[in-house]
Amino acid sequence: MNGPALPELPAAAPSGSARAVLIGAAAYASGDLAPIPHSRRNVRALAKVLTQEAAAGLTPWDVRTVDDPRQHEDIMRPVAAAADEAEGALLVYYSGHGLIAAADGAFHLSLTASHSGKDWTSLSYFYVADLIRKSPARVKIVILDCCYSGRGHAGLMSSESRLIADQVSDSGVYSLSSAPADRRSMAPREQPYSAFTGFLLAVMGDGVPGAGPVLGLTDLYPEVRRRMRGAGLPLPEECSKTGAGAYPFVRNRAPRPPEPAPDPAQGARTPAGPAVPVRDNVPLDEAVAVAAGSDRWVEALRLVLMLREVPLARTGRPAWNVRRLANRCEMAAGERLIGHATTGRTRNVAFTDSHLCVLDSEGLLRVPYSRLGHLSVAVSIKEDRVVTVTDQAGISEDVVYVTTTADYGGRRLTFVESGTTPLRNCLTGCVPALIDLHGRNPDWFP
């Protein structure tokens, strides 16, 4: 068996700020681990799409493929090198067998020399996650296509890690798994790719109608999940910190809807001033670029909230419920409420002209905009089957619960939403934009 394929970087290769390591464990020496020929094809197809699309800032020199890793170092060395080199974004993809250690239940990645039940022959995911967490890259993305891959979220997103305290203010982490922590992934024999990666590649190729010109993984994920649900497959899961899933991944190949024809009855109109490009699903970088061109801080803040569809506060005398929210946010005299999102009566995310306020019945996180980099936002998604029994029948339905956790100054607030998720959308959409805006114009911030 040959060793892993690690392409050498030519001396003249361009030095980009993004790095990717794509790992495929296809062949196994042990008879108790079936070969997965899909893994090798997964890696090749993903590398081709990422480098051809160029939306993620990856060139062929920035992508390292690892075929059939036999020893721990065959994975750890290229991941460590990429983690050290990456500045803008780091992507690590693994396709193979996911294993659960018999000794402690830890999540392991299989190697070609792995044996089921012999924990030391596989690689503990803890070591891979630790390298990724410590990378200086502003965005870190992990995609795991293997059995039990949902277990990888905890290792990467753990609040006990040094991510919150030690990493740069605008760092973010996004983790995508092919299956929940207790489910196997599928690789149908008749298909060229494993089920999850095959659907991911298909959505990357088809695009997402109605989304922006560039897609992040948070744009791709709902469509991949929808298609896998329709095929009756185990459903993928995602987990995100600080909006990293919005990082531009591929160009959107879905056709753009045609512009509506002008109404002749309206006649020609001369605009009173320059138009503001406000539309749905504005990519994060575009929103920040528009906001950064504003002359005043509050106007820039309003524009970011408007682009992320956060309701703006009305001008004039505030209503009683707004005054109550201002009291709960402990707003100082003269402090103005700019916008807010609400789930229920007590759970709110509010933006004043000087602070971001996250609050529920348990407490308040009041974060100055200049210290947003010290706020950690983590999102996890779980699906449960809910049975409602009436006097006539029992109704069973799948309900998706979205848990958003905000940490700041040693305090933590957690929100659980189902159906609509205004608080999750508000925090993951606006906080990265405001952090980036602070980096561009720190003198604007109070």
CSV table of C-alpha atoms in Angstrom, one decimal:
chain,number,residue,atom,x,y,z
A,1,MET,CA,0.0,0.0,0.0
A,2,ASN,CA,1.3,3.4,-0.9
A,3,GLY,CA,1.6,6.2,1.6
A,4,PRO,CA,-0.5,9.3,1.6
A,5,ALA,CA,-0.4,11.6,-1.5
A,6,LEU,CA,0.9,15.0,-0.3
A,7,PRO,CA,1.6,17.2,-3.2
A,8,GLU,CA,4.7,19.3,-2.8
A,9,LEU,CA,4.3,23.1,-3.2
A,10,PRO,CA,6.4,24.5,-6.0
A,11,ALA,CA,8.8,27.3,-5.0
A,12,ALA,CA,6.9,29.6,-7.3
A,13,ALA,CA,3.5,28.8,-6.0
A,14,PRO,CA,1.4,31.7,-5.0
A,15,SER,CA,1.1,32.3,-1.2
A,16,GLY,CA,-2.6,32.6,-0.5
A,17,SER,CA,-4.2,33.2,2.8
A,18,ALA,CA,-6.5,30.1,2.6
A,19,ARG,CA,-5.5,26.4,3.0
A,20,ALA,CA,-7.4,23.2,2.7
A,21,VAL,CA,-6.6,19.6,3.6
A,22,LEU,CA,-8.8,16.9,2.1
A,23,ILE,CA,-8.4,13.4,3.5
A,24,GLY,CA,-9.9,10.2,2.1
A,25,ALA,CA,-9.4,6.8,3.8
A,26,ALA,CA,-10.6,4.3,1.2
A,27,ALA,CA,-8.7,1.1,1.7
A,28,TYR,CA,-8.3,-0.9,4.9
A,29,ALA,CA,-6.0,-3.7,5.9
A,30,SER,CA,-8.4,-5.1,8.5
A,31,GLY,CA,-11.2,-7.4,7.4
A,32,ASP,CA,-13.6,-5.8,9.9
A,33,LEU,CA,-13.5,-2.4,8.2
A,34,ALA,CA,-15.0,-2.4,4.7
A,35,PRO,CA,-13.3,-0.5,2.0
A,36,ILE,CA,-14.9,2.8,1.0
A,37,PRO,CA,-13.7,3.6,-2.6
A,38,HIS,CA,-16.1,6.6,-2.5
A,39,SER,CA,-13.7,8.4,-0.2
A,40,ARG,CA,-11.0,8.8,-2.8
A,41,ARG,CA,-13.5,10.1,-5.4
A,42,ASN,CA,-15.0,12.4,-2.8
A,43,VAL,CA,-11.6,14.1,-2.2
A,44,ARG,CA,-10.8,14.5,-6.0
A,45,ALA,CA,-14.2,15.9,-6.8
A,46,LEU,CA,-14.2,18.4,-3.9
A,47,ALA,CA,-10.7,19.6,-4.7
A,48,LYS,CA,-11.7,20.2,-8.3
A,49,VAL,CA,-14.8,22.2,-7.3
A,50,LEU,CA,-13.0,24.3,-4.7
A,51,THR,CA,-10.1,25.3,-6.9
A,52,GLN,CA,-12.1,25.9,-10.1
A,53,GLU,CA,-14.7,28.0,-8.3
A,54,ALA,CA,-12.1,30.1,-6.6
A,55,ALA,CA,-14.8,31.7,-4.4
A,56,ALA,CA,-13.1,30.4,-1.2
A,57,GLY,CA,-9.7,31.9,-2.3
A,58,LEU,CA,-8.2,28.5,-2.9
A,59,THR,CA,-5.7,27.7,-5.7
A,60,PRO,CA,-4.4,24.2,-6.5
A,61,TRP,CA,-1.3,25.0,-4.5
A,62,ASP,CA,-3.4,25.7,-1.4
A,63,VAL,CA,-5.2,22.3,-1.4
A,64,ARG,CA,-3.5,19.2,-0.1
A,65,THR,CA,-5.1,15.8,-0.6
A,66,VAL,CA,-4.3,12.9,1.6
A,67,ASP,CA,-5.1,9.4,0.2
A,68,ASP,CA,-5.3,6.4,2.5
A,69,PRO,CA,-3.5,7.7,5.6
A,70,ARG,CA,-1.8,4.8,7.3
A,71,GLN,CA,-0.3,6.4,10.4
A,72,HIS,CA,-1.3,9.2,12.7
A,73,GLU,CA,1.3,11.5,11.2
A,74,ASP,CA,-0.2,11.1,7.7
A,75,ILE,CA,-3.1,13.2,8.9
A,76,MET,CA,-1.5,15.3,11.6
A,77,ARG,CA,1.4,16.6,9.6
A,78,PRO,CA,-0.5,18.2,6.7
A,79,VAL,CA,-3.2,19.5,9.0
A,80,ALA,CA,-0.6,21.1,11.2
A,81,ALA,CA,1.2,22.7,8.3
A,82,ALA,CA,-2.1,24.1,6.8
A,83,ALA,CA,-3.2,25.3,10.2
A,84,ASP,CA,0.1,27.3,10.6
A,85,GLU,CA,0.0,28.7,7.1
A,86,ALA,CA,-3.7,29.7,6.9
A,87,GLU,CA,-4.5,33.3,7.6
A,88,GLY,CA,-7.9,33.9,6.0
A,89,ALA,CA,-9.5,30.4,6.1
A,90,LEU,CA,-8.7,26.8,7.0
A,91,LEU,CA,-10.7,23.9,5.7
A,92,VAL,CA,-10.3,20.3,6.8
A,93,TYR,CA,-12.4,17.5,5.2
A,94,TYR,CA,-12.3,13.8,6.1
A,95,SER,CA,-14.0,10.9,4.5
A,96,GLY,CA,-13.7,7.4,5.9
A,97,HIS,CA,-14.8,5.3,8.8
A,98,GLY,CA,-15.7,7.1,12.0
A,99,LEU,CA,-15.0,4.9,15.1
A,100,ILE,CA,-16.0,5.1,18.8
A,101,ALA,CA,-13.2,4.2,21.2
A,102,ALA,CA,-14.0,1.2,23.3
A,103,ALA,CA,-12.1,2.6,26.3
A,104,ASP,CA,-13.7,6.0,26.7
A,105,GLY,CA,-16.2,6.5,24.0
A,106,ALA,CA,-14.1,9.1,22.2
A,107,PHE,CA,-14.6,9.9,18.6
A,108,HIS,CA,-11.8,8.5,16.3
A,109,LEU,CA,-10.9,8.8,12.6
A,110,SER,CA,-9.9,5.6,10.9
A,111,LEU,CA,-6.6,5.0,9.2
A,112,THR,CA,-5.9,2.3,6.6
A,113,ALA,CA,-4.1,0.3,9.3
A,114,SER,CA,-7.0,0.7,11.8
A,115,HIS,CA,-8.7,-2.3,13.5
A,116,SER,CA,-12.1,-2.1,15.0
A,117,GLY,CA,-11.8,-2.5,18.8
A,118,LYS,CA,-8.1,-1.5,18.9
A,119,ASP,CA,-8.3,2.1,19.8
A,120,TRP,CA,-4.6,2.8,19.3
A,121,THR,CA,-4.7,2.0,15.7
A,122,SER,CA,-7.0,5.0,14.9
A,123,LEU,CA,-6.6,8.7,15.4
A,124,SER,CA,-8.4,10.5,18.2
A,125,TYR,CA,-10.3,13.4,16.7
A,126,PHE,CA,-9.3,15.5,19.7
A,127,TYR,CA,-5.8,16.0,18.3
A,128,VAL,CA,-7.1,17.1,15.0
A,129,ALA,CA,-9.6,19.5,16.5
A,130,ASP,CA,-6.9,20.9,18.8
A,131,LEU,CA,-4.7,21.8,15.8
A,132,ILE,CA,-7.6,23.5,14.1
A,133,ARG,CA,-8.6,25.5,17.2
A,134,LYS,CA,-5.1,26.9,17.6
A,135,SER,CA,-4.7,28.0,14.0
A,136,PRO,CA,-4.5,31.8,13.4
A,137,ALA,CA,-6.9,31.5,10.5
A,138,ARG,CA,-9.9,33.9,10.9
A,139,VAL,CA,-12.3,31.2,9.7
A,140,LYS,CA,-12.0,27.5,10.4
A,141,ILE,CA,-14.2,25.0,8.6
A,142,VAL,CA,-14.4,21.2,9.3
A,143,ILE,CA,-16.4,18.8,7.2
A,144,LEU,CA,-16.7,15.2,8.4
A,145,ASP,CA,-18.2,12.5,6.2
A,146,CYS,CA,-18.1,9.4,8.4
A,147,CYS,CA,-20.2,7.4,10.8
A,148,TYR,CA,-21.0,9.1,14.1
A,149,SER,CA,-19.5,12.4,12.8
A,150,GLY,CA,-21.9,14.4,14.9
A,151,ARG,CA,-19.6,13.7,17.8
A,152,GLY,CA,-17.0,15.9,16.2
A,153,HIS,CA,-18.9,19.1,17.0
A,154,ALA,CA,-18.3,18.9,20.7
A,155,GLY,CA,-14.5,18.5,20.2
A,156,LEU,CA,-14.3,21.6,18.0
A,157,MET,CA,-16.8,23.9,19.6
A,158,SER,CA,-16.2,23.1,23.3
A,159,SER,CA,-16.4,26.3,25.3
A,160,GLU,CA,-13.7,24.8,27.6
A,161,SER,CA,-11.2,25.2,24.7
A,162,ARG,CA,-8.9,28.2,24.5
A,163,LEU,CA,-10.8,29.4,21.4
A,164,ILE,CA,-12.7,32.2,23.2
A,165,ALA,CA,-9.8,33.6,25.1
A,166,ASP,CA,-6.8,33.1,22.8
A,167,GLN,CA,-8.0,33.5,19.2
A,168,VAL,CA,-8.2,36.8,17.3
A,169,SER,CA,-11.4,38.7,17.7
A,170,ASP,CA,-12.9,37.9,14.3
A,171,SER,CA,-12.1,34.2,14.3
A,172,GLY,CA,-15.0,31.8,13.7
A,173,VAL,CA,-15.5,28.0,13.5
A,174,TYR,CA,-18.0,26.0,11.4
A,175,SER,CA,-18.4,22.3,11.7
A,176,LEU,CA,-20.5,20.1,9.3
A,177,SER,CA,-21.1,16.5,9.9
A,178,SER,CA,-22.7,13.9,7.6
A,179,ALA,CA,-24.7,12.2,10.4
A,180,PRO,CA,-25.7,12.7,14.0
A,181,ALA,CA,-23.5,11.4,16.8
A,182,ASP,CA,-25.4,8.1,17.0
A,183,ARG,CA,-26.0,7.3,13.3
A,184,ARG,CA,-24.0,5.8,10.5
A,185,SER,CA,-23.2,7.5,7.3
A,186,MET,CA,-24.1,5.9,4.0
A,187,ALA,CA,-22.0,5.1,0.9
A,188,PRO,CA,-24.2,3.3,-1.6
A,189,ARG,CA,-22.3,0.9,-3.8
A,190,GLU,CA,-24.0,2.0,-7.0
A,191,GLN,CA,-23.0,5.7,-6.5
A,192,PRO,CA,-19.6,7.3,-7.2
A,193,TYR,CA,-19.7,9.4,-4.1
A,194,SER,CA,-20.8,8.8,-0.5
A,195,ALA,CA,-24.4,9.9,0.1
A,196,PHE,CA,-23.5,13.1,2.1
A,197,THR,CA,-20.7,14.3,-0.1
A,198,GLY,CA,-22.6,13.4,-3.2
A,199,PHE,CA,-25.5,15.6,-2.2
A,200,LEU,CA,-23.1,18.4,-1.1
A,201,LEU,CA,-21.4,18.3,-4.5
A,202,ALA,CA,-24.8,18.3,-6.3
A,203,VAL,CA,-26.0,21.4,-4.4
A,204,MET,CA,-22.6,23.1,-5.1
A,205,GLY,CA,-23.1,22.4,-8.8
A,206,ASP,CA,-26.8,23.3,-8.9
A,207,GLY,CA,-26.7,26.4,-6.7
A,208,VAL,CA,-29.4,27.7,-4.4
A,209,PRO,CA,-32.2,29.7,-6.0
A,210,GLY,CA,-32.8,33.0,-4.3
A,211,ALA,CA,-29.5,33.2,-2.5
A,212,GLY,CA,-26.7,35.6,-3.2
A,213,PRO,CA,-24.0,35.3,-5.9
A,214,VAL,CA,-21.7,33.5,-3.5
A,215,LEU,CA,-22.7,30.7,-1.2
A,216,GLY,CA,-21.4,29.8,2.2
A,217,LEU,CA,-21.9,26.5,3.9
A,218,THR,CA,-24.9,27.9,5.8
A,219,ASP,CA,-26.5,28.5,2.4
A,220,LEU,CA,-25.7,25.0,1.1
A,221,TYR,CA,-26.6,23.1,4.3
A,222,PRO,CA,-30.4,23.5,4.3
A,223,GLU,CA,-30.7,22.3,0.7
A,224,VAL,CA,-28.4,19.3,1.3
A,225,ARG,CA,-30.4,18.4,4.4
A,226,ARG,CA,-33.7,18.7,2.4
A,227,ARG,CA,-32.5,16.4,-0.3
A,228,MET,CA,-31.1,13.8,2.1
A,229,ARG,CA,-34.4,13.9,4.1
A,230,GLY,CA,-36.2,13.2,0.8
A,231,ALA,CA,-33.9,10.2,0.2
A,232,GLY,CA,-34.6,8.8,3.6
A,233,LEU,CA,-30.9,9.1,4.7
A,234,PRO,CA,-29.5,10.1,8.1
A,235,LEU,CA,-29.5,13.9,8.3
A,236,PRO,CA,-26.4,16.0,8.4
A,237,GLU,CA,-25.8,18.5,11.3
A,238,GLU,CA,-24.0,21.8,11.5
A,239,CYS,CA,-22.6,23.9,14.3
A,240,SER,CA,-21.2,27.4,14.0
A,241,LYS,CA,-19.4,30.0,16.0
A,242,THR,CA,-19.2,33.7,15.1
A,243,GLY,CA,-20.9,33.3,11.7
A,244,ALA,CA,-18.1,31.3,10.1
A,245,GLY,CA,-20.5,29.3,7.9
A,246,ALA,CA,-21.2,32.5,5.9
A,247,TYR,CA,-17.6,32.4,4.5
A,248,PRO,CA,-17.7,32.4,0.7
A,249,PHE,CA,-17.4,28.8,-0.4
A,250,VAL,CA,-18.6,28.5,-4.0
A,251,ARG,CA,-20.3,30.6,-6.6
A,252,ASN,CA,-24.1,30.3,-6.9
A,253,ARG,CA,-24.8,28.6,-10.2
A,254,ALA,CA,-28.6,28.8,-9.8
A,255,PRO,CA,-30.1,31.2,-12.4
A,256,ARG,CA,-31.0,34.6,-11.1
A,257,PRO,CA,-34.6,35.6,-11.4
A,258,PRO,CA,-35.3,38.1,-14.1
A,259,GLU,CA,-35.7,41.7,-13.2
A,260,PRO,CA,-39.4,42.7,-13.3
A,261,ALA,CA,-40.3,44.9,-16.3
A,262,PRO,CA,-41.0,48.5,-15.4
A,263,ASP,CA,-44.6,49.5,-15.1
A,264,PRO,CA,-45.4,52.0,-17.9
A,265,ALA,CA,-48.1,53.5,-15.7
A,266,GLN,CA,-45.5,54.7,-13.2
A,267,GLY,CA,-43.5,56.6,-15.8
A,268,ALA,CA,-39.9,57.4,-15.6
A,269,ARG,CA,-38.7,58.5,-12.2
A,270,THR,CA,-35.5,60.4,-11.4
A,271,PRO,CA,-34.0,59.1,-8.2
A,272,ALA,CA,-33.6,61.7,-5.4
A,273,GLY,CA,-30.2,60.4,-4.5
A,274,PRO,CA,-27.9,57.3,-4.8
A,275,ALA,CA,-29.8,54.1,-4.3
A,276,VAL,CA,-28.9,51.8,-1.4
A,277,PRO,CA,-28.4,48.2,-2.6
A,278,VAL,CA,-30.7,46.5,-0.1
A,279,ARG,CA,-31.8,42.9,-1.0
A,280,ASP,CA,-32.4,39.6,0.6
A,281,ASN,CA,-29.5,37.2,1.4
A,282,VAL,CA,-26.8,39.9,1.1
A,283,PRO,CA,-23.4,38.2,1.6
A,284,LEU,CA,-21.7,39.3,4.7
A,285,ASP,CA,-18.7,40.9,3.0
A,286,GLU,CA,-21.1,43.0,0.8
A,287,ALA,CA,-23.1,44.2,3.8
A,288,VAL,CA,-19.9,45.3,5.6
A,289,ALA,CA,-18.5,47.0,2.5
A,290,VAL,CA,-21.7,49.0,2.1
A,291,ALA,CA,-21.8,49.9,5.8
A,292,ALA,CA,-18.1,50.9,5.9
A,293,GLY,CA,-18.9,53.6,3.3
A,294,SER,CA,-21.3,55.4,5.7
A,295,ASP,CA,-20.3,58.7,7.3
A,296,ARG,CA,-21.7,58.0,10.8
A,297,TRP,CA,-21.6,55.1,13.2
A,298,VAL,CA,-25.4,54.9,13.9
A,299,GLU,CA,-26.2,55.1,10.2
A,300,ALA,CA,-23.8,52.3,9.5
A,301,LEU,CA,-25.3,50.2,12.4
A,302,ARG,CA,-28.8,50.7,11.0
A,303,LEU,CA,-27.7,49.6,7.6
A,304,VAL,CA,-26.1,46.4,8.9
A,305,LEU,CA,-29.3,45.6,10.9
A,306,MET,CA,-31.5,46.4,7.9
A,307,LEU,CA,-29.5,44.1,5.6
A,308,ARG,CA,-29.7,41.3,8.1
A,309,GLU,CA,-33.5,41.9,8.4
A,310,VAL,CA,-33.4,42.9,12.1
A,311,PRO,CA,-36.4,45.1,13.0
A,312,LEU,CA,-35.4,48.7,13.5
A,313,ALA,CA,-36.7,50.8,16.4
A,314,ARG,CA,-39.3,53.4,15.5
A,315,THR,CA,-38.5,57.0,15.9
A,316,GLY,CA,-40.5,59.3,18.1
A,317,ARG,CA,-42.0,58.5,21.5
A,318,PRO,CA,-41.2,54.8,22.3
A,319,ALA,CA,-44.1,52.4,23.0
A,320,TRP,CA,-44.4,50.9,26.5
A,321,ASN,CA,-42.9,47.6,25.4
A,322,VAL,CA,-39.9,49.4,24.0
A,323,ARG,CA,-39.5,51.4,27.2
A,324,ARG,CA,-39.7,48.1,29.2
A,325,LEU,CA,-37.0,46.6,26.9
A,326,ALA,CA,-34.8,49.7,27.5
A,327,ASN,CA,-35.1,49.2,31.2
A,328,ARG,CA,-34.2,45.5,31.0
A,329,CYS,CA,-31.2,46.4,28.9
A,330,GLU,CA,-30.1,48.8,31.6
A,331,MET,CA,-29.7,51.6,29.1
A,332,ALA,CA,-28.0,54.8,30.3
A,333,ALA,CA,-29.5,58.2,30.0
A,334,GLY,CA,-29.3,59.4,26.4
A,335,GLU,CA,-28.6,55.8,25.1
A,336,ARG,CA,-30.7,55.0,22.0
A,337,LEU,CA,-32.3,51.8,20.9
A,338,ILE,CA,-31.5,51.1,17.2
A,339,GLY,CA,-33.0,47.7,16.6
A,340,HIS,CA,-34.0,44.4,18.3
A,341,ALA,CA,-35.1,40.8,17.7
A,342,THR,CA,-37.4,38.9,20.0
A,343,THR,CA,-38.5,35.4,20.7
A,344,GLY,CA,-41.2,35.2,23.4
A,345,ARG,CA,-41.7,37.9,26.0
A,346,THR,CA,-38.3,37.7,27.7
A,347,ARG,CA,-35.7,36.6,25.2
A,348,ASN,CA,-34.2,39.5,23.2
A,349,VAL,CA,-31.2,40.7,21.3
A,350,ALA,CA,-31.1,44.5,21.2
A,351,PHE,CA,-28.7,46.9,19.6
A,352,THR,CA,-28.3,50.3,21.1
A,353,ASP,CA,-26.0,53.1,19.8
A,354,SER,CA,-23.3,51.9,22.2
A,355,HIS,CA,-24.0,48.2,23.2
A,356,LEU,CA,-25.2,44.9,22.1
A,357,CYS,CA,-27.6,43.5,24.7
A,358,VAL,CA,-28.5,39.8,24.9
A,359,LEU,CA,-31.1,39.0,27.5
A,360,ASP,CA,-33.6,36.6,28.8
A,361,SER,CA,-35.3,35.9,32.1
A,362,GLU,CA,-32.1,34.6,33.6
A,363,GLY,CA,-29.9,37.7,33.0
A,364,LEU,CA,-28.3,40.2,30.7
A,365,LEU,CA,-25.1,40.3,28.6
A,366,ARG,CA,-24.3,43.9,27.9
A,367,VAL,CA,-21.4,44.1,25.4
A,368,PRO,CA,-19.8,47.3,24.2
A,369,TYR,CA,-19.3,47.2,20.4
A,370,SER,CA,-15.6,47.7,20.8
A,371,ARG,CA,-15.4,44.4,22.7
A,372,LEU,CA,-17.6,42.3,20.4
A,373,GLY,CA,-14.5,40.1,19.7
A,374,HIS,CA,-14.8,38.8,23.3
A,375,LEU,CA,-18.4,37.6,22.7
A,376,SER,CA,-18.6,33.9,21.6
A,377,VAL,CA,-21.7,32.7,19.8
A,378,ALA,CA,-22.3,29.0,19.2
A,379,VAL,CA,-25.2,27.3,17.4
A,380,SER,CA,-26.2,23.7,17.4
A,381,ILE,CA,-29.2,22.0,15.7
A,382,LYS,CA,-31.1,19.0,16.9
A,383,GLU,CA,-34.1,17.2,15.4
A,384,ASP,CA,-36.6,15.4,17.6
A,385,ARG,CA,-39.8,13.4,16.9
A,386,VAL,CA,-42.7,15.0,18.8
A,387,VAL,CA,-45.9,13.1,19.3
A,388,THR,CA,-49.1,15.0,20.1
A,389,VAL,CA,-52.0,12.9,21.4
A,390,THR,CA,-55.5,14.2,21.1
A,391,ASP,CA,-58.8,12.5,21.9
A,392,GLN,CA,-59.1,11.4,18.3
A,393,ALA,CA,-55.6,10.6,17.1
A,394,GLY,CA,-51.9,10.8,17.7
A,395,ILE,CA,-49.9,13.2,15.5
A,396,SER,CA,-46.2,12.6,15.0
A,397,GLU,CA,-43.9,15.2,13.4
A,398,ASP,CA,-40.2,16.1,13.2
A,399,VAL,CA,-39.3,19.3,15.0
A,400,VAL,CA,-35.9,21.1,14.6
A,401,TYR,CA,-34.6,22.8,17.7
A,402,VAL,CA,-31.9,25.5,17.3
A,403,THR,CA,-29.8,26.2,20.4
A,404,THR,CA,-27.8,29.5,20.4
A,405,THR,CA,-25.4,30.1,23.2
A,406,ALA,CA,-23.8,33.5,23.9
A,407,ASP,CA,-20.7,33.7,26.3
A,408,TYR,CA,-19.3,37.0,27.5
A,409,GLY,CA,-17.3,38.0,30.6
A,410,GLY,CA,-17.7,34.6,32.2
A,411,ARG,CA,-21.5,34.6,31.8
A,412,ARG,CA,-23.6,32.5,29.4
A,413,LEU,CA,-27.1,32.8,28.1
A,414,THR,CA,-28.8,30.0,26.0
A,415,PHE,CA,-31.8,30.3,23.7
A,416,VAL,CA,-33.7,27.4,22.2
A,417,GLU,CA,-35.8,28.2,19.1
A,418,SER,CA,-37.9,26.1,16.7
A,419,GLY,CA,-39.6,27.1,13.5
A,420,THR,CA,-38.3,30.7,13.1
A,421,THR,CA,-35.0,31.6,14.6
A,422,PRO,CA,-34.7,35.4,14.9
A,423,LEU,CA,-32.2,35.4,17.7
A,424,ARG,CA,-29.9,32.9,16.0
A,425,ASN,CA,-30.1,34.8,12.7
A,426,CYS,CA,-29.6,38.1,14.5
A,427,LEU,CA,-26.4,37.1,16.4
A,428,THR,CA,-24.7,35.0,13.6
A,429,GLY,CA,-25.5,37.6,11.0
A,430,CYS,CA,-24.8,40.9,12.7
A,431,VAL,CA,-22.0,40.2,15.1
A,432,PRO,CA,-19.4,39.1,12.4
A,433,ALA,CA,-20.4,42.2,10.3
A,434,LEU,CA,-19.9,44.5,13.3
A,435,ILE,CA,-16.6,42.9,14.3
A,436,ASP,CA,-15.3,43.4,10.7
A,437,LEU,CA,-16.7,47.0,10.7
A,438,HIS,CA,-14.7,47.7,13.9
A,439,GLY,CA,-11.6,46.4,12.3
A,440,ARG,CA,-12.1,48.7,9.4
A,441,ASN,CA,-13.1,51.8,11.3
A,442,PRO,CA,-12.2,51.5,15.0
A,443,ASP,CA,-12.6,55.2,15.6
A,444,TRP,CA,-16.3,55.0,14.8
A,445,PHE,CA,-17.1,52.9,17.8
A,446,PRO,CA,-18.2,54.4,21.1
